[in-house]
């Protein structure tokens, strides 16, 4: 037992000495983006005190394990915080906050995908990360413009919001992820 623990400690020490700058920066960006999403989603009354410590630890999880379930977990916590803020604390649904939260969720997701591809000791050309972020910015800009145009075309903008649409969208996202996971395992 002691040999197994000491072997793991040596492996972690060896991995820490081999970490390169680019993967470390991507993982730091994951932490910052997820924590910013939490701060934007949750009401300020909830963020005061102990919950911010738990949210900080939750924001660290996808940075350390981007290939695992933590990115999905933090996205669901963010959406739950937004629902808590709008329903539990009566925060009005503002378009800017909704677009910013969607952008942070997407950035967290795409940075986790990039970090999952990069080993800790990878030597990465900065152009790769720049192109990745530019492509993500183009997706975010196109989505924001299309979303605003669709809201204006449908006449649904303004102060009214529909909770059931949010819950339905969340269920569709979880169902799509489950379907994709099932299809991947079936292969």
JSON list of C-alpha atoms in Angstrom, two decimals:
[
{"chain": "A", "resi": 1, "resn": "UNK", "atom": "CA", "xyz": [0.00, 0.00, 0.00]},
{"chain": "A", "resi": 2, "resn": "UNK", "atom": "CA", "xyz": [2.76, 2.42, 0.95]},
{"chain": "A", "resi": 3, "resn": "UNK", "atom": "CA", "xyz": [4.63, 1.53, -2.25]},
{"chain": "A", "resi": 4, "resn": "UNK", "atom": "CA", "xyz": [1.56, 2.31, -4.35]},
{"chain": "A", "resi": 5, "resn": "UNK", "atom": "CA", "xyz": [1.07, 5.69, -2.67]},
{"chain": "A", "resi": 6, "resn": "UNK", "atom": "CA", "xyz": [4.74, 6.63, -2.97]},
{"chain": "A", "resi": 7, "resn": "UNK", "atom": "CA", "xyz": [4.68, 5.55, -6.63]},
{"chain": "A", "resi": 8, "resn": "UNK", "atom": "CA", "xyz": [1.76, 7.86, -7.29]},
{"chain": "A", "resi": 9, "resn": "UNK", "atom": "CA", "xyz": [3.47, 10.73, -5.49]},
{"chain": "A", "resi": 10, "resn": "UNK", "atom": "CA", "xyz": [6.60, 10.23, -7.62]},
{"chain": "A", "resi": 11, "resn": "UNK", "atom": "CA", "xyz": [4.47, 10.14, -10.78]},
{"chain": "A", "resi": 12, "resn": "UNK", "atom": "CA", "xyz": [2.75, 13.42, -9.82]},
{"chain": "A", "resi": 13, "resn": "UNK", "atom": "CA", "xyz": [6.10, 15.04, -9.02]},
{"chain": "A", "resi": 14, "resn": "UNK", "atom": "CA", "xyz": [7.47, 13.92, -12.40]},
{"chain": "A", "resi": 15, "resn": "UNK", "atom": "CA", "xyz": [4.38, 15.25, -14.21]},
{"chain": "A", "resi": 16, "resn": "UNK", "atom": "CA", "xyz": [4.57, 18.61, -12.42]},
{"chain": "A", "resi": 17, "resn": "UNK", "atom": "CA", "xyz": [8.18, 19.10, -13.49]},
{"chain": "A", "resi": 18, "resn": "UNK", "atom": "CA", "xyz": [7.24, 18.48, -17.13]},
{"chain": "A", "resi": 19, "resn": "UNK", "atom": "CA", "xyz": [4.30, 20.91, -17.41]},
{"chain": "A", "resi": 20, "resn": "UNK", "atom": "CA", "xyz": [4.71, 23.40, -20.24]},
{"chain": "A", "resi": 21, "resn": "UNK", "atom": "CA", "xyz": [3.32, 26.93, -20.42]},
{"chain": "A", "resi": 22, "resn": "UNK", "atom": "CA", "xyz": [0.62, 26.66, -23.10]},
{"chain": "A", "resi": 23, "resn": "UNK", "atom": "CA", "xyz": [-1.39, 23.77, -21.57]},
{"chain": "A", "resi": 24, "resn": "UNK", "atom": "CA", "xyz": [-1.09, 25.43, -18.17]},
{"chain": "A", "resi": 25, "resn": "UNK", "atom": "CA", "xyz": [-2.44, 28.72, -19.56]},
{"chain": "A", "resi": 26, "resn": "UNK", "atom": "CA", "xyz": [-5.36, 26.92, -21.23]},
{"chain": "A", "resi": 27, "resn": "UNK", "atom": "CA", "xyz": [-6.23, 25.24, -17.94]},
{"chain": "A", "resi": 28, "resn": "UNK", "atom": "CA", "xyz": [-5.98, 28.56, -16.07]},
{"chain": "A", "resi": 29, "resn": "UNK", "atom": "CA", "xyz": [-8.32, 30.08, -18.67]},
{"chain": "A", "resi": 30, "resn": "UNK", "atom": "CA", "xyz": [-10.80, 27.25, -18.02]},
{"chain": "A", "resi": 31, "resn": "UNK", "atom": "CA", "xyz": [-10.78, 28.09, -14.32]},
{"chain": "A", "resi": 32, "resn": "UNK", "atom": "CA", "xyz": [-11.25, 31.83, -14.93]},
{"chain": "A", "resi": 33, "resn": "UNK", "atom": "CA", "xyz": [-14.05, 31.36, -17.50]},
{"chain": "A", "resi": 34, "resn": "UNK", "atom": "CA", "xyz": [-15.99, 28.86, -15.36]},
{"chain": "A", "resi": 35, "resn": "UNK", "atom": "CA", "xyz": [-15.63, 31.03, -12.25]},
{"chain": "A", "resi": 36, "resn": "UNK", "atom": "CA", "xyz": [-16.78, 34.10, -14.22]},
{"chain": "A", "resi": 37, "resn": "UNK", "atom": "CA", "xyz": [-19.79, 32.09, -15.40]},
{"chain": "A", "resi": 38, "resn": "UNK", "atom": "CA", "xyz": [-20.63, 31.24, -11.80]},
{"chain": "A", "resi": 39, "resn": "UNK", "atom": "CA", "xyz": [-20.28, 34.88, -10.76]},
{"chain": "A", "resi": 40, "resn": "UNK", "atom": "CA", "xyz": [-22.55, 36.02, -13.59]},
{"chain": "A", "resi": 41, "resn": "UNK", "atom": "CA", "xyz": [-25.16, 33.29, -13.09]},
{"chain": "A", "resi": 42, "resn": "UNK", "atom": "CA", "xyz": [-25.57, 33.19, -9.32]},
{"chain": "A", "resi": 43, "resn": "UNK", "atom": "CA", "xyz": [-27.21, 36.03, -7.38]},
{"chain": "A", "resi": 44, "resn": "UNK", "atom": "CA", "xyz": [-24.88, 38.14, -5.27]},
{"chain": "A", "resi": 45, "resn": "UNK", "atom": "CA", "xyz": [-26.67, 37.03, -2.09]},
{"chain": "A", "resi": 46, "resn": "UNK", "atom": "CA", "xyz": [-25.62, 33.43, -2.73]},
{"chain": "A", "resi": 47, "resn": "UNK", "atom": "CA", "xyz": [-22.03, 34.35, -3.61]},
{"chain": "A", "resi": 48, "resn": "UNK", "atom": "CA", "xyz": [-21.38, 35.94, -0.22]},
{"chain": "A", "resi": 49, "resn": "UNK", "atom": "CA", "xyz": [-19.87, 33.54, 2.26]},
{"chain": "A", "resi": 50, "resn": "UNK", "atom": "CA", "xyz": [-19.22, 29.83, 1.95]},
{"chain": "A", "resi": 51, "resn": "UNK", "atom": "CA", "xyz": [-20.85, 29.09, -1.41]},
{"chain": "A", "resi": 52, "resn": "UNK", "atom": "CA", "xyz": [-18.11, 31.00, -3.22]},
{"chain": "A", "resi": 53, "resn": "UNK", "atom": "CA", "xyz": [-15.56, 28.54, -1.80]},
{"chain": "A", "resi": 54, "resn": "UNK", "atom": "CA", "xyz": [-17.52, 25.59, -3.14]},
{"chain": "A", "resi": 55, "resn": "UNK", "atom": "CA", "xyz": [-17.94, 27.29, -6.51]},
{"chain": "A", "resi": 56, "resn": "UNK", "atom": "CA", "xyz": [-14.20, 28.01, -6.65]},
{"chain": "A", "resi": 57, "resn": "UNK", "atom": "CA", "xyz": [-13.42, 24.35, -6.04]},
{"chain": "A", "resi": 58, "resn": "UNK", "atom": "CA", "xyz": [-16.02, 23.39, -8.66]},
{"chain": "A", "resi": 59, "resn": "UNK", "atom": "CA", "xyz": [-14.35, 25.77, -11.14]},
{"chain": "A", "resi": 60, "resn": "UNK", "atom": "CA", "xyz": [-11.01, 24.03, -10.52]},
{"chain": "A", "resi": 61, "resn": "UNK", "atom": "CA", "xyz": [-12.40, 20.60, -11.38]},
{"chain": "A", "resi": 62, "resn": "UNK", "atom": "CA", "xyz": [-12.68, 21.01, -15.18]},
{"chain": "A", "resi": 63, "resn": "UNK", "atom": "CA", "xyz": [-9.25, 22.66, -15.26]},
{"chain": "A", "resi": 64, "resn": "UNK", "atom": "CA", "xyz": [-7.70, 19.55, -13.72]},
{"chain": "A", "resi": 65, "resn": "UNK", "atom": "CA", "xyz": [-9.90, 17.01, -15.50]},
{"chain": "A", "resi": 66, "resn": "UNK", "atom": "CA", "xyz": [-11.09, 18.38, -18.85]},
{"chain": "A", "resi": 67, "resn": "UNK", "atom": "CA", "xyz": [-11.67, 14.88, -20.27]},
{"chain": "A", "resi": 68, "resn": "UNK", "atom": "CA", "xyz": [-13.98, 13.92, -17.46]},
{"chain": "A", "resi": 69, "resn": "UNK", "atom": "CA", "xyz": [-17.54, 14.88, -16.55]},
{"chain": "A", "resi": 70, "resn": "UNK", "atom": "CA", "xyz": [-16.51, 18.10, -14.77]},
{"chain": "A", "resi": 71, "resn": "UNK", "atom": "CA", "xyz": [-17.13, 20.42, -17.72]},
{"chain": "A", "resi": 72, "resn": "UNK", "atom": "CA", "xyz": [-20.72, 19.20, -17.97]},
{"chain": "A", "resi": 73, "resn": "UNK", "atom": "CA", "xyz": [-21.11, 19.37, -14.20]},
{"chain": "A", "resi": 74, "resn": "UNK", "atom": "CA", "xyz": [-19.99, 23.00, -14.03]},
{"chain": "A", "resi": 75, "resn": "UNK", "atom": "CA", "xyz": [-22.23, 23.92, -16.98]},
{"chain": "A", "resi": 76, "resn": "UNK", "atom": "CA", "xyz": [-25.22, 22.43, -15.17]},
{"chain": "A", "resi": 77, "resn": "UNK", "atom": "CA", "xyz": [-24.27, 24.25, -11.95]},
{"chain": "A", "resi": 78, "resn": "UNK", "atom": "CA", "xyz": [-24.07, 27.50, -13.93]},
{"chain": "A", "resi": 79, "resn": "UNK", "atom": "CA", "xyz": [-27.50, 26.96, -15.48]},
{"chain": "A", "resi": 80, "resn": "UNK", "atom": "CA", "xyz": [-28.86, 26.03, -12.06]},
{"chain": "A", "resi": 81, "resn": "UNK", "atom": "CA", "xyz": [-27.45, 29.26, -10.64]},
{"chain": "A", "resi": 82, "resn": "UNK", "atom": "CA", "xyz": [-29.08, 31.26, -13.40]},
{"chain": "A", "resi": 83, "resn": "UNK", "atom": "CA", "xyz": [-32.43, 29.55, -12.75]},
{"chain": "A", "resi": 84, "resn": "UNK", "atom": "CA", "xyz": [-32.02, 30.22, -9.02]},
{"chain": "A", "resi": 85, "resn": "UNK", "atom": "CA", "xyz": [-31.29, 33.89, -9.70]},
{"chain": "A", "resi": 86, "resn": "UNK", "atom": "CA", "xyz": [-34.25, 34.38, -12.03]},
{"chain": "A", "resi": 87, "resn": "UNK", "atom": "CA", "xyz": [-36.84, 32.35, -10.11]},
{"chain": "A", "resi": 88, "resn": "UNK", "atom": "CA", "xyz": [-35.64, 32.28, -6.53]},
{"chain": "A", "resi": 89, "resn": "UNK", "atom": "CA", "xyz": [-34.35, 35.83, -6.27]},
{"chain": "A", "resi": 90, "resn": "UNK", "atom": "CA", "xyz": [-36.46, 37.53, -8.93]},
{"chain": "A", "resi": 91, "resn": "UNK", "atom": "CA", "xyz": [-33.59, 38.78, -11.07]},
{"chain": "A", "resi": 92, "resn": "UNK", "atom": "CA", "xyz": [-35.01, 39.97, -14.39]},
{"chain": "A", "resi": 93, "resn": "UNK", "atom": "CA", "xyz": [-33.91, 38.14, -17.52]},
{"chain": "A", "resi": 94, "resn": "UNK", "atom": "CA", "xyz": [-31.64, 40.57, -19.33]},
{"chain": "A", "resi": 95, "resn": "UNK", "atom": "CA", "xyz": [-30.45, 39.88, -22.85]},
{"chain": "A", "resi": 96, "resn": "UNK", "atom": "CA", "xyz": [-26.87, 41.01, -22.16]},
{"chain": "A", "resi": 97, "resn": "UNK", "atom": "CA", "xyz": [-26.58, 38.69, -19.15]},
{"chain": "A", "resi": 98, "resn": "UNK", "atom": "CA", "xyz": [-28.05, 35.78, -21.08]},
{"chain": "A", "resi": 99, "resn": "UNK", "atom": "CA", "xyz": [-25.68, 36.30, -24.03]},
{"chain": "A", "resi": 100, "resn": "UNK", "atom": "CA", "xyz": [-22.68, 36.71, -21.74]},
{"chain": "A", "resi": 101, "resn": "UNK", "atom": "CA", "xyz": [-23.57, 33.58, -19.80]},
{"chain": "A", "resi": 102, "resn": "UNK", "atom": "CA", "xyz": [-24.02, 31.59, -23.02]},
{"chain": "A", "resi": 103, "resn": "UNK", "atom": "CA", "xyz": [-20.65, 32.88, -24.25]},
{"chain": "A", "resi": 104, "resn": "UNK", "atom": "CA", "xyz": [-18.93, 31.85, -21.02]},
{"chain": "A", "resi": 105, "resn": "UNK", "atom": "CA", "xyz": [-20.54, 28.41, -21.14]},
{"chain": "A", "resi": 106, "resn": "UNK", "atom": "CA", "xyz": [-19.35, 27.92, -24.71]},
{"chain": "A", "resi": 107, "resn": "UNK", "atom": "CA", "xyz": [-15.85, 29.21, -23.96]},
{"chain": "A", "resi": 108, "resn": "UNK", "atom": "CA", "xyz": [-15.57, 26.88, -20.97]},
{"chain": "A", "resi": 109, "resn": "UNK", "atom": "CA", "xyz": [-16.67, 23.97, -23.13]},
{"chain": "A", "resi": 110, "resn": "UNK", "atom": "CA", "xyz": [-14.33, 24.73, -26.03]},
{"chain": "A", "resi": 111, "resn": "UNK", "atom": "CA", "xyz": [-11.37, 25.38, -23.73]},
{"chain": "A", "resi": 112, "resn": "UNK", "atom": "CA", "xyz": [-11.99, 22.03, -22.04]},
{"chain": "A", "resi": 113, "resn": "UNK", "atom": "CA", "xyz": [-11.98, 20.41, -25.48]},
{"chain": "A", "resi": 114, "resn": "UNK", "atom": "CA", "xyz": [-8.66, 22.08, -26.28]},
{"chain": "A", "resi": 115, "resn": "UNK", "atom": "CA", "xyz": [-7.16, 21.13, -22.92]},
{"chain": "A", "resi": 116, "resn": "UNK", "atom": "CA", "xyz": [-8.30, 17.53, -23.40]},
{"chain": "A", "resi": 117, "resn": "UNK", "atom": "CA", "xyz": [-6.26, 17.40, -26.60]},
{"chain": "A", "resi": 118, "resn": "UNK", "atom": "CA", "xyz": [-3.13, 18.96, -25.11]},
{"chain": "A", "resi": 119, "resn": "UNK", "atom": "CA", "xyz": [-0.92, 16.82, -22.89]},
{"chain": "A", "resi": 120, "resn": "UNK", "atom": "CA", "xyz": [0.61, 18.63, -19.91]},
{"chain": "A", "resi": 121, "resn": "UNK", "atom": "CA", "xyz": [4.07, 18.57, -21.48]},
{"chain": "A", "resi": 122, "resn": "UNK", "atom": "CA", "xyz": [3.05, 19.61, -25.02]},
{"chain": "A", "resi": 123, "resn": "UNK", "atom": "CA", "xyz": [5.04, 22.24, -26.87]},
{"chain": "A", "resi": 124, "resn": "UNK", "atom": "CA", "xyz": [2.36, 24.23, -28.65]},
{"chain": "A", "resi": 125, "resn": "UNK", "atom": "CA", "xyz": [2.67, 26.85, -31.34]},
{"chain": "A", "resi": 126, "resn": "UNK", "atom": "CA", "xyz": [0.84, 29.97, -30.09]},
{"chain": "A", "resi": 127, "resn": "UNK", "atom": "CA", "xyz": [-0.83, 30.22, -33.50]},
{"chain": "A", "resi": 128, "resn": "UNK", "atom": "CA", "xyz": [-2.78, 27.03, -32.74]},
{"chain": "A", "resi": 129, "resn": "UNK", "atom": "CA", "xyz": [-4.35, 28.52, -29.63]},
{"chain": "A", "resi": 130, "resn": "UNK", "atom": "CA", "xyz": [-4.94, 31.83, -31.43]},
{"chain": "A", "resi": 131, "resn": "UNK", "atom": "CA", "xyz": [-6.76, 30.12, -34.29]},
{"chain": "A", "resi": 132, "resn": "UNK", "atom": "CA", "xyz": [-8.79, 28.06, -31.82]},
{"chain": "A", "resi": 133, "resn": "UNK", "atom": "CA", "xyz": [-9.88, 31.18, -29.94]},
{"chain": "A", "resi": 134, "resn": "UNK", "atom": "CA", "xyz": [-10.60, 33.14, -33.13]},
{"chain": "A", "resi": 135, "resn": "UNK", "atom": "CA", "xyz": [-12.81, 30.31, -34.38]},
{"chain": "A", "resi": 136, "resn": "UNK", "atom": "CA", "xyz": [-14.60, 30.29, -31.03]},
{"chain": "A", "resi": 137, "resn": "UNK", "atom": "CA", "xyz": [-15.05, 34.07, -31.18]},
{"chain": "A", "resi": 138, "resn": "UNK", "atom": "CA", "xyz": [-16.56, 33.76, -34.66]},
{"chain": "A", "resi": 139, "resn": "UNK", "atom": "CA", "xyz": [-19.02, 31.14, -33.40]},
{"chain": "A", "resi": 140, "resn": "UNK", "atom": "CA", "xyz": [-19.95, 33.34, -30.44]},
{"chain": "A", "resi": 141, "resn": "UNK", "atom": "CA", "xyz": [-20.44, 36.42, -32.58]},
{"chain": "A", "resi": 142, "resn": "UNK", "atom": "CA", "xyz": [-22.56, 34.56, -35.13]},
{"chain": "A", "resi": 143, "resn": "UNK", "atom": "CA", "xyz": [-24.66, 32.98, -32.41]},
{"chain": "A", "resi": 144, "resn": "UNK", "atom": "CA", "xyz": [-25.22, 36.29, -30.62]},
{"chain": "A", "resi": 145, "resn": "UNK", "atom": "CA", "xyz": [-26.23, 38.08, -33.81]},
{"chain": "A", "resi": 146, "resn": "UNK", "atom": "CA", "xyz": [-28.55, 35.26, -34.86]},
{"chain": "A", "resi": 147, "resn": "UNK", "atom": "CA", "xyz": [-30.06, 35.06, -31.38]},
{"chain": "A", "resi": 148, "resn": "UNK", "atom": "CA", "xyz": [-30.79, 38.78, -31.23]},
{"chain": "A", "resi": 149, "resn": "UNK", "atom": "CA", "xyz": [-32.26, 38.73, -34.74]},
{"chain": "A", "resi": 150, "resn": "UNK", "atom": "CA", "xyz": [-34.49, 35.77, -33.88]},
{"chain": "A", "resi": 151, "resn": "UNK", "atom": "CA", "xyz": [-35.66, 37.46, -30.68]},
{"chain": "A", "resi": 152, "resn": "UNK", "atom": "CA", "xyz": [-36.55, 40.61, -32.56]},
{"chain": "A", "resi": 153, "resn": "UNK", "atom": "CA", "xyz": [-38.23, 38.68, -35.36]},
{"chain": "A", "resi": 154, "resn": "UNK", "atom": "CA", "xyz": [-40.30, 36.68, -32.89]},
{"chain": "A", "resi": 155, "resn": "UNK", "atom": "CA", "xyz": [-41.19, 39.69, -30.78]},
{"chain": "A", "resi": 156, "resn": "UNK", "atom": "CA", "xyz": [-40.12, 37.82, -27.66]},
{"chain": "A", "resi": 157, "resn": "UNK", "atom": "CA", "xyz": [-37.54, 40.35, -26.45]},
{"chain": "A", "resi": 158, "resn": "UNK", "atom": "CA", "xyz": [-38.06, 42.62, -23.52]},
{"chain": "A", "resi": 159, "resn": "UNK", "atom": "CA", "xyz": [-39.12, 41.84, -20.01]},
{"chain": "A", "resi": 160, "resn": "UNK", "atom": "CA", "xyz": [-41.02, 38.61, -20.61]},
{"chain": "A", "resi": 161, "resn": "UNK", "atom": "CA", "xyz": [-39.31, 35.27, -20.36]},
{"chain": "A", "resi": 162, "resn": "UNK", "atom": "CA", "xyz": [-40.51, 31.71, -20.43]},
{"chain": "A", "resi": 163, "resn": "UNK", "atom": "CA", "xyz": [-39.09, 29.35, -17.80]},
{"chain": "A", "resi": 164, "resn": "UNK", "atom": "CA", "xyz": [-40.41, 26.26, -19.54]},
{"chain": "A", "resi": 165, "resn": "UNK", "atom": "CA", "xyz": [-38.38, 27.11, -22.65]},
{"chain": "A", "resi": 166, "resn": "UNK", "atom": "CA", "xyz": [-35.22, 27.20, -20.54]},
{"chain": "A", "resi": 167, "resn": "UNK", "atom": "CA", "xyz": [-36.00, 23.88, -18.89]},
{"chain": "A", "resi": 168, "resn": "UNK", "atom": "CA", "xyz": [-36.91, 22.34, -22.26]},
{"chain": "A", "resi": 169, "resn": "UNK", "atom": "CA", "xyz": [-33.62, 23.58, -23.75]},
{"chain": "A", "resi": 170, "resn": "UNK", "atom": "CA", "xyz": [-31.69, 22.11, -20.83]},
{"chain": "A", "resi": 171, "resn": "UNK", "atom": "CA", "xyz": [-33.48, 18.77, -21.22]},
{"chain": "A", "resi": 172, "resn": "UNK", "atom": "CA", "xyz": [-32.75, 18.77, -24.95]},
{"chain": "A", "resi": 173, "resn": "UNK", "atom": "CA", "xyz": [-29.06, 19.48, -24.30]},
{"chain": "A", "resi": 174, "resn": "UNK", "atom": "CA", "xyz": [-28.82, 16.68, -21.73]},
{"chain": "A", "resi": 175, "resn": "UNK", "atom": "CA", "xyz": [-30.73, 14.32, -24.04]},
{"chain": "A", "resi": 176, "resn": "UNK", "atom": "CA", "xyz": [-28.44, 15.14, -26.95]},
{"chain": "A", "resi": 177, "resn": "UNK", "atom": "CA", "xyz": [-25.36, 14.53, -24.79]},
{"chain": "A", "resi": 178, "resn": "UNK", "atom": "CA", "xyz": [-26.79, 11.22, -23.60]},
{"chain": "A", "resi": 179, "resn": "UNK", "atom": "CA", "xyz": [-27.59, 10.17, -27.18]},
{"chain": "A", "resi": 180, "resn": "UNK", "atom": "CA", "xyz": [-24.09, 11.06, -28.35]},
{"chain": "A", "resi": 181, "resn": "UNK", "atom": "CA", "xyz": [-22.57, 9.15, -25.44]},
{"chain": "A", "resi": 182, "resn": "UNK", "atom": "CA", "xyz": [-24.69, 6.12, -26.22]},
{"chain": "A", "resi": 183, "resn": "UNK", "atom": "CA", "xyz": [-23.73, 6.26, -29.89]},
{"chain": "A", "resi": 184, "resn": "UNK", "atom": "CA", "xyz": [-20.05, 6.55, -28.97]},
{"chain": "A", "resi": 185, "resn": "UNK", "atom": "CA", "xyz": [-20.21, 3.53, -26.67]},
{"chain": "A", "resi": 186, "resn": "UNK", "atom": "CA", "xyz": [-22.11, 1.54, -29.29]},
{"chain": "A", "resi": 187, "resn": "UNK", "atom": "CA", "xyz": [-19.26, 1.94, -31.75]}
]
